[in-house]
Tab-separated table of C-alpha atoms in Angstrom:
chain	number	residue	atom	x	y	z
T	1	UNK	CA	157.061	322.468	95.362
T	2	UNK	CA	153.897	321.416	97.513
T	3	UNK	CA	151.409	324.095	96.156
T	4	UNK	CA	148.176	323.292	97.752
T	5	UNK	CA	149.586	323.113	101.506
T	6	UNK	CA	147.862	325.643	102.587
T	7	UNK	CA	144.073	326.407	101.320
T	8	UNK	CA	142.544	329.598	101.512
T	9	UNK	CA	138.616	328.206	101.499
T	10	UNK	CA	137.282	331.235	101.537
T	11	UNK	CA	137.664	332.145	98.352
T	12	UNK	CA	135.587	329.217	97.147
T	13	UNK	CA	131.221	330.193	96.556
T	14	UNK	CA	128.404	328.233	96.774
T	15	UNK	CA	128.655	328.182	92.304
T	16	UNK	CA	132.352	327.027	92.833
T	17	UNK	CA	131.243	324.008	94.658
T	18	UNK	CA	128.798	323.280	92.129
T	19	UNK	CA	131.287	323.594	89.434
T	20	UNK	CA	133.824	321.465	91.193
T	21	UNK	CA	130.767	318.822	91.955
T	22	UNK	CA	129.528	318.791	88.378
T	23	UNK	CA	133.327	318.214	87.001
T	24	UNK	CA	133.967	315.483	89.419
T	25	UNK	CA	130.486	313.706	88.685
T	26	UNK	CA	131.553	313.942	84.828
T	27	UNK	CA	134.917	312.524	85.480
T	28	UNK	CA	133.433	309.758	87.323
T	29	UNK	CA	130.259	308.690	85.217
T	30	UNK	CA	132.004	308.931	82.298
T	31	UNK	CA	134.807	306.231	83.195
T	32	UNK	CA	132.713	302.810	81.710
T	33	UNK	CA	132.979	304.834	78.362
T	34	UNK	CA	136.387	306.085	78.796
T	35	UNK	CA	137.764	303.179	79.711
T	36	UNK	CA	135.986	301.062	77.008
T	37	UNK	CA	137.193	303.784	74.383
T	38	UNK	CA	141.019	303.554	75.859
T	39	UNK	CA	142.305	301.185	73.987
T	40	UNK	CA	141.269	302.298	70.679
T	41	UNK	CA	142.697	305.737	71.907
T	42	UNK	CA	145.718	307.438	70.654
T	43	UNK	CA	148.150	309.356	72.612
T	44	UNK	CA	146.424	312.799	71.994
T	45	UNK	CA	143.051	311.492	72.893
T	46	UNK	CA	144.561	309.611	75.904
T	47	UNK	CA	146.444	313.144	77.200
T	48	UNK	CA	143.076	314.706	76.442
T	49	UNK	CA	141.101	312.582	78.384
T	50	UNK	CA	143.204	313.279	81.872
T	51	UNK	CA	143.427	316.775	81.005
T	52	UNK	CA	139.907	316.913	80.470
T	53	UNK	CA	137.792	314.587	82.462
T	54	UNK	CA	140.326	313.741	85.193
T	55	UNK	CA	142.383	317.027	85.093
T	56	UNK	CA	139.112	319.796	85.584
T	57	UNK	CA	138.532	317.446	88.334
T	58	UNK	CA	140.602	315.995	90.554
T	59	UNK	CA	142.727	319.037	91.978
T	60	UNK	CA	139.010	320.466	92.849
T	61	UNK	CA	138.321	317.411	94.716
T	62	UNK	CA	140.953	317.789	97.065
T	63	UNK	CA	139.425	321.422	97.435
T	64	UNK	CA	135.615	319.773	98.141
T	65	UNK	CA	137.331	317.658	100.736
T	66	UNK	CA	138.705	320.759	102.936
T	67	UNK	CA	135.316	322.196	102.138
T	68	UNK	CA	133.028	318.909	103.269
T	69	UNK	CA	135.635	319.043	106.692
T	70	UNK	CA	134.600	322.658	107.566
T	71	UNK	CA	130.929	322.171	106.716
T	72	UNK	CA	130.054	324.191	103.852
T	73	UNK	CA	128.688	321.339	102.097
T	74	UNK	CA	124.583	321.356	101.930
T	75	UNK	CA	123.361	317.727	103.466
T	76	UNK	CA	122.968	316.809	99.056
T	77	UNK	CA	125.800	318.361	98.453
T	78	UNK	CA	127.494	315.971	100.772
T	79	UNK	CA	125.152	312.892	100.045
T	80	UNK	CA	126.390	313.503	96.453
T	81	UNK	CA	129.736	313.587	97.222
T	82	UNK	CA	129.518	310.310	98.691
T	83	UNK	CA	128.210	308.515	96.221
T	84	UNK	CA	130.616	309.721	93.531
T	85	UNK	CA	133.404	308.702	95.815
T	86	UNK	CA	132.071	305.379	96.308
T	87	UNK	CA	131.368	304.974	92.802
T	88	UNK	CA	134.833	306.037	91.759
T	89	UNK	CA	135.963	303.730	94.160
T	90	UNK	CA	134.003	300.658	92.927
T	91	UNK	CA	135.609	301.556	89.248
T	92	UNK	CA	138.973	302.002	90.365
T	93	UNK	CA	140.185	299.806	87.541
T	94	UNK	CA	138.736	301.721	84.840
T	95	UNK	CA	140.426	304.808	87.074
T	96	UNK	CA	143.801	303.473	86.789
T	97	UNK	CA	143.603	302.838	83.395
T	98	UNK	CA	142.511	306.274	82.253
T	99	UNK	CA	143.605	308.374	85.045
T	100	UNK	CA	146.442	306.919	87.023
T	101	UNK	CA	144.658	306.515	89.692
T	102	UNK	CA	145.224	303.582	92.478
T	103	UNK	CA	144.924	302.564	95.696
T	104	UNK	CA	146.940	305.812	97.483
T	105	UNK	CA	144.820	307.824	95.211
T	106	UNK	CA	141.098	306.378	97.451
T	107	UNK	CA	143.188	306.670	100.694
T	108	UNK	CA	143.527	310.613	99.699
T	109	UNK	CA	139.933	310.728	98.934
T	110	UNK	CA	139.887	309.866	102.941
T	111	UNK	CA	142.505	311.973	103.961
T	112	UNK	CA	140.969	315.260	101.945
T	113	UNK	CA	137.790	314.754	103.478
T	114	UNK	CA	134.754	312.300	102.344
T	115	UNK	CA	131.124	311.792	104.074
T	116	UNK	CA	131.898	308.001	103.325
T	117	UNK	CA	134.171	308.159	106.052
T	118	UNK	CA	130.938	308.372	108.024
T	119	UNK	CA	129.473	305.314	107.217
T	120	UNK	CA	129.831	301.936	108.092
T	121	UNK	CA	128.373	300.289	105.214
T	122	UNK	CA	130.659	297.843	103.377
T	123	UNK	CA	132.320	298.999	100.137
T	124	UNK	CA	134.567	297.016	97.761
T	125	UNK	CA	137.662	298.252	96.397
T	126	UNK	CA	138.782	296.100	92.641
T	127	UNK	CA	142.483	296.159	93.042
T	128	UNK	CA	145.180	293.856	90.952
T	129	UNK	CA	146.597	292.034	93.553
T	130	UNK	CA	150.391	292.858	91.781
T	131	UNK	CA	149.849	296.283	92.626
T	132	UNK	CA	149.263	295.451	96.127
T	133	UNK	CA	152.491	293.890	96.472
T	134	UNK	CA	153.355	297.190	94.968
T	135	UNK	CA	152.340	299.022	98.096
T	136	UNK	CA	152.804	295.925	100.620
T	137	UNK	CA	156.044	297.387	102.234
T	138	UNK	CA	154.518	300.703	102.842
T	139	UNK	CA	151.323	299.234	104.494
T	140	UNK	CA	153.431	296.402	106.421
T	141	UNK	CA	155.408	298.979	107.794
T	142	UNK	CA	152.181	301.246	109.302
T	143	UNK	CA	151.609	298.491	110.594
T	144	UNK	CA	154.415	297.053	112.774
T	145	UNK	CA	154.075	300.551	114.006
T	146	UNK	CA	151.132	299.891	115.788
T	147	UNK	CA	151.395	298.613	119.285
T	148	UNK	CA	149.140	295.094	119.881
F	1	UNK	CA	166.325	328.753	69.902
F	2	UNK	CA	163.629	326.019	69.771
F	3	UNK	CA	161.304	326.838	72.840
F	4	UNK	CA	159.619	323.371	73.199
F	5	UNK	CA	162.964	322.662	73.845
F	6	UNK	CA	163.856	324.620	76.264
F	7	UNK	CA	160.280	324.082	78.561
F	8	UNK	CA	161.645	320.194	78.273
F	9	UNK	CA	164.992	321.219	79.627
F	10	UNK	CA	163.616	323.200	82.280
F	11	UNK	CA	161.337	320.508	83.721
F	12	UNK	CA	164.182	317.747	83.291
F	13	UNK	CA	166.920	320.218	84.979
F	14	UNK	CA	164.579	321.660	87.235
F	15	UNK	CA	165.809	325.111	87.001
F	16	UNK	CA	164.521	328.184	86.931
F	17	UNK	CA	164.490	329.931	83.688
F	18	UNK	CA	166.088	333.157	83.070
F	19	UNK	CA	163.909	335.995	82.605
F	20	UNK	CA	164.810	336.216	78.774
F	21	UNK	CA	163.966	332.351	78.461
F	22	UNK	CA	160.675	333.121	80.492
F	23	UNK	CA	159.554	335.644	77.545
F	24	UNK	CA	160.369	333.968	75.265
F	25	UNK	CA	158.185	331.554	76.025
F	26	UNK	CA	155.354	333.453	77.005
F	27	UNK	CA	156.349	334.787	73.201
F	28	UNK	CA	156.234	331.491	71.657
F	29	UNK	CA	152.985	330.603	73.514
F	30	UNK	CA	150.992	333.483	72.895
F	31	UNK	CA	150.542	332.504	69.293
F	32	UNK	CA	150.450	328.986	69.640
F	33	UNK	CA	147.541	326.936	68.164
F	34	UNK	CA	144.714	325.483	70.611
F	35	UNK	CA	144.835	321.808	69.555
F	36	UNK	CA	142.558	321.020	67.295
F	37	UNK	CA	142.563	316.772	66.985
F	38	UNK	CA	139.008	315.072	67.028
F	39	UNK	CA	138.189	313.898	70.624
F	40	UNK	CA	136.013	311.787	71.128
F	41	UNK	CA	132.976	312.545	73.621
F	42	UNK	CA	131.479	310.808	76.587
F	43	UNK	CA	127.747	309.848	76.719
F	44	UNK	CA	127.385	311.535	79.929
F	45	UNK	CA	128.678	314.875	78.481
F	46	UNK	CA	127.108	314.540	75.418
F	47	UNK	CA	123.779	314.121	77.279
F	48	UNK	CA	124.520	317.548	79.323
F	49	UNK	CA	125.096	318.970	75.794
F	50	UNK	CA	121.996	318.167	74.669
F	51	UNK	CA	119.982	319.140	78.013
F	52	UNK	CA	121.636	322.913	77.660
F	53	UNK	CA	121.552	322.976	74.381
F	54	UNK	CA	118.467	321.756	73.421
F	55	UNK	CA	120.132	319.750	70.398
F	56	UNK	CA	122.872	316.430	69.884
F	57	UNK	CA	126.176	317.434	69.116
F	58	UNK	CA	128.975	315.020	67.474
F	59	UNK	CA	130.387	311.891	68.715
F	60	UNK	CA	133.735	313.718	67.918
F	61	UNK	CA	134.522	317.171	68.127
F	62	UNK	CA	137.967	318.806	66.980
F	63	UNK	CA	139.446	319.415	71.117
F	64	UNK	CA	139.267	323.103	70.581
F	65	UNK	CA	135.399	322.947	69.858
F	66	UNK	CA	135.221	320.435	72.831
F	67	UNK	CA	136.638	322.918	75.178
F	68	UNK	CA	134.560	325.607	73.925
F	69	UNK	CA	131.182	323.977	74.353
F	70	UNK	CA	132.181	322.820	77.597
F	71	UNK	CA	133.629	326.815	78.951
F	72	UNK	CA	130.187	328.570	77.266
F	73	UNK	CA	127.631	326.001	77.959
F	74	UNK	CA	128.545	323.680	81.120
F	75	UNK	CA	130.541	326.156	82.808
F	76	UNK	CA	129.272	329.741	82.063
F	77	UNK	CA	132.948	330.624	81.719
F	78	UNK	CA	132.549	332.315	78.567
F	79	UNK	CA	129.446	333.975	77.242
F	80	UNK	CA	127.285	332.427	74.890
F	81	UNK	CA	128.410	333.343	71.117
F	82	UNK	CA	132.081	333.361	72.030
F	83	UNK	CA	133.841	331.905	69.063
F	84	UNK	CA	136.926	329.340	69.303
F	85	UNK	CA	138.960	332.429	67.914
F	86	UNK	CA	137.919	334.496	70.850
F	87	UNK	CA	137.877	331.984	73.162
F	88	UNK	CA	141.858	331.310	71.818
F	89	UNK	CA	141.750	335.078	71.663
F	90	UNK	CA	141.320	335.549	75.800
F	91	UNK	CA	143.729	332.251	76.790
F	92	UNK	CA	146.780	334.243	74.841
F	93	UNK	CA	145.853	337.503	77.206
F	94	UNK	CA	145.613	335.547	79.902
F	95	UNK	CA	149.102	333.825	79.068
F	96	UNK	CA	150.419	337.603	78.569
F	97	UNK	CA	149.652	339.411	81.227
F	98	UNK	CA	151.683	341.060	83.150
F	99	UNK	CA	150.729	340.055	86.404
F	100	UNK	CA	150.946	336.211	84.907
F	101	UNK	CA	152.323	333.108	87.360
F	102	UNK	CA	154.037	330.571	85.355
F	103	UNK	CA	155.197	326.830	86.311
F	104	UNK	CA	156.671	324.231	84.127
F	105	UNK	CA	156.031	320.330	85.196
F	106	UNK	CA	154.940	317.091	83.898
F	107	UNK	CA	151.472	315.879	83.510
F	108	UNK	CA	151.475	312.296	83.274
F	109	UNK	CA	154.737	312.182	81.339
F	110	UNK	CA	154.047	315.357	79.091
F	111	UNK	CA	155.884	318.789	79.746
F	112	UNK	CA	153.722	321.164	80.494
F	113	UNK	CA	153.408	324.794	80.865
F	114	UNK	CA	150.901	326.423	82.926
F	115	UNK	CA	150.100	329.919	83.111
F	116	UNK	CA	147.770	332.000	85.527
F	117	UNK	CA	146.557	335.038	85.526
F	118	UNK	CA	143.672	337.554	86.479
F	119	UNK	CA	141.013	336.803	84.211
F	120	UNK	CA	139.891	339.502	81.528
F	121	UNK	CA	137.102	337.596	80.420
F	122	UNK	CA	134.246	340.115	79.798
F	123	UNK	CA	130.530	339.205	80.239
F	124	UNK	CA	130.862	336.101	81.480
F	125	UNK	CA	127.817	334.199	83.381
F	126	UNK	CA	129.996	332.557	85.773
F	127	UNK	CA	133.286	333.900	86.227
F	128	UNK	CA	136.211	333.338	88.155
F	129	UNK	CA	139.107	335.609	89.430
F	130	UNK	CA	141.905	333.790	86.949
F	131	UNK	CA	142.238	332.032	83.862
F	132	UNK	CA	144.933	328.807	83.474
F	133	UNK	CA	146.092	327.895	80.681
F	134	UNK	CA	148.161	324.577	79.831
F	135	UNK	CA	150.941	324.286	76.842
F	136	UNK	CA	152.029	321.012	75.886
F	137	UNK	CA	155.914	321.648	74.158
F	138	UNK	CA	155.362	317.635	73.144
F	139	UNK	CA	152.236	318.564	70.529
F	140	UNK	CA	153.248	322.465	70.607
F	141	UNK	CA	149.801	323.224	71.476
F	142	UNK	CA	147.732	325.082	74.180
F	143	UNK	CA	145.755	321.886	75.231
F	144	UNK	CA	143.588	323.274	77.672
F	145	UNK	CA	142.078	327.238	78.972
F	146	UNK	CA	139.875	327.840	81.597
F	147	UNK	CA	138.906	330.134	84.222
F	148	UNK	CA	139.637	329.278	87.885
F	149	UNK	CA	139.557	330.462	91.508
F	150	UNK	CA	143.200	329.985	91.980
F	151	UNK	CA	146.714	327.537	91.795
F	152	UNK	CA	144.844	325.039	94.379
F	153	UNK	CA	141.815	324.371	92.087
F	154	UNK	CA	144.777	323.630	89.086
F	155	UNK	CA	147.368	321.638	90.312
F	156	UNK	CA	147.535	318.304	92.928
F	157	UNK	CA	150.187	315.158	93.264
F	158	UNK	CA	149.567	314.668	89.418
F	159	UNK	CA	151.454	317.640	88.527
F	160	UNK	CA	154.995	316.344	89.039
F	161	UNK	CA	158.295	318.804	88.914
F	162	UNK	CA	155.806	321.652	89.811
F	163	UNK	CA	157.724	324.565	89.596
F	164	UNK	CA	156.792	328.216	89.824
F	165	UNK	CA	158.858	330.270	87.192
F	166	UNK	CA	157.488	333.511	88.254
């Protein structure tokens, strides 16, 4: 079952974007701690941790993404936005380690709907080069599908 | 019959449980304990602590008391005063109702039960049409509660087996 298909984004206020903007800014500046604190972790605190700071987040990013795409982001609203997502892409390790998160998780940040996608600075994505061989197949096949 | 059990069963089989199965653990929930293990607590939330409360609060917190803090104080979910007992107190109406939604799945390898339902959360600062509530049959606790605009602010990808029981 494929619940969020279809959002309804008018049910969402101005306070429910600040909510979902102040849980994903938690989930992100808190990963240096997180991630330092992980191994020490049991598997309570662990479950705790991406119920908590990951969990309260992440499905209400998606949401901010449809949101950002129809414009009822403010111009800070937006600016933030951006620079959590580039932050939580320049600690994608520490993501992965505490939330599961990899390299099809940034590409949904893209596909959801981010301002980065607006800018042509360079960013840098850490990524494990086994889990790229991981995902190698998938990406070598988009590509042969593109005509030269 | 041992209901953490059965919400395993149901998310390995991927059935849908019978409506005696489905009260019975709404039953079996409803008077389950929040958990209550220390959690430790980021910098960067214990410095929003401090900013809206005016005062540090622990390094570790039992997760019940985490939650709390974080619905009455960060969120405006609850109003200011609420005990963990109330708080608790709300989550089981919530996971009672009669006009609750119900899905079993996995959450990074845990089973899970989620319920959703109107909230009846009274005086609250900041507060949302529904509550959700999470039970994990692995620690046979409620592990999280809070109030939310609807299934699409809950679940995403992460959720695997998502299945709507009613």
């Amino acid at each position: 079952m494929n619940i969020s298909d279809n959002l309804e984004l008018s049910v969402y206020t101005s306070h429910d974007i600040e909510s979902f903007l102040r849980n994903y800014e938690l989930m992100v500046k808190s990963l240096p701690e997180l991630a330092e604190w992980w191994p020490e972790m049991d598997d309570f605190e662990r479950q705790h941790t991406r119920t908590t700071y990951f969990g309260e987040a992440w499905a209400p990013r998606r949401v901010l993404g449809a949101l950002y795409r129809v414009g009822r982001l403010t111009p800070e609203q937006e600016a933030g936005l951006a620079a959590l997502d580039d932050e939580l892409i320049q600690h994608l390790d520490e993501a992965n380690l505490c939330y599961g998160l990899d390299l099809q998780s940034i590409a949904q940040l893209f596909t959801w709907g981010t301002p980065l996608a607006q800018s042509d600075e360079i960013i840098y994505i850490p990524i494990r080069p086994r889990t790229l061989s991981e995902i190698a197949p998938a990406l070598a096949a988009i590509g042969e599908k593109v005509p030269a | 019959m041992d209901i953490d059990a059965l919400i395993v069963e149901l998310i390995e089989s991927g059935r849908l449980a019978t409506q005696d199965e489905l009260s019975q653990i709404v039953a079996h929930v409803a008077q389950a304990p929040f958990a209550s293990r220390p959690v430790r607590i980021s910098p960067r939330l214990r410095g929003e602590f401090v900013t809206v409360l005016g005062k540090r609060v622990a390094k570790r917190l039992p997760s019940v008391e985490f939650h709390l803090l974080k619905r009455v104080h960060l969120e405006q979910q609850w109003p200011v005063g609420t005990t963990a007992r109330q708080y608790v107190a709300d989550l089981y109406l919530a996971v009672r109702h009669p006009a609750v939604r119900i899905w079993t799945y996995e959450y990074h390898g845990e089973p899970m039960v989620g319920f959703l339902a109107p909230s009846q959360v009274q005086n609250a600062p900041k507060p949302e049409a529904f509550v959700f509530v999470a039970y994990n049959a692995r620690y046979g606790a409620i592990t999280t509660g809070f109030q939310a605009s609807g299934p699409n602010a809950v679940f995403g990808k992460e959720h695997q087996r998502l299945m709507q029981q009613r």
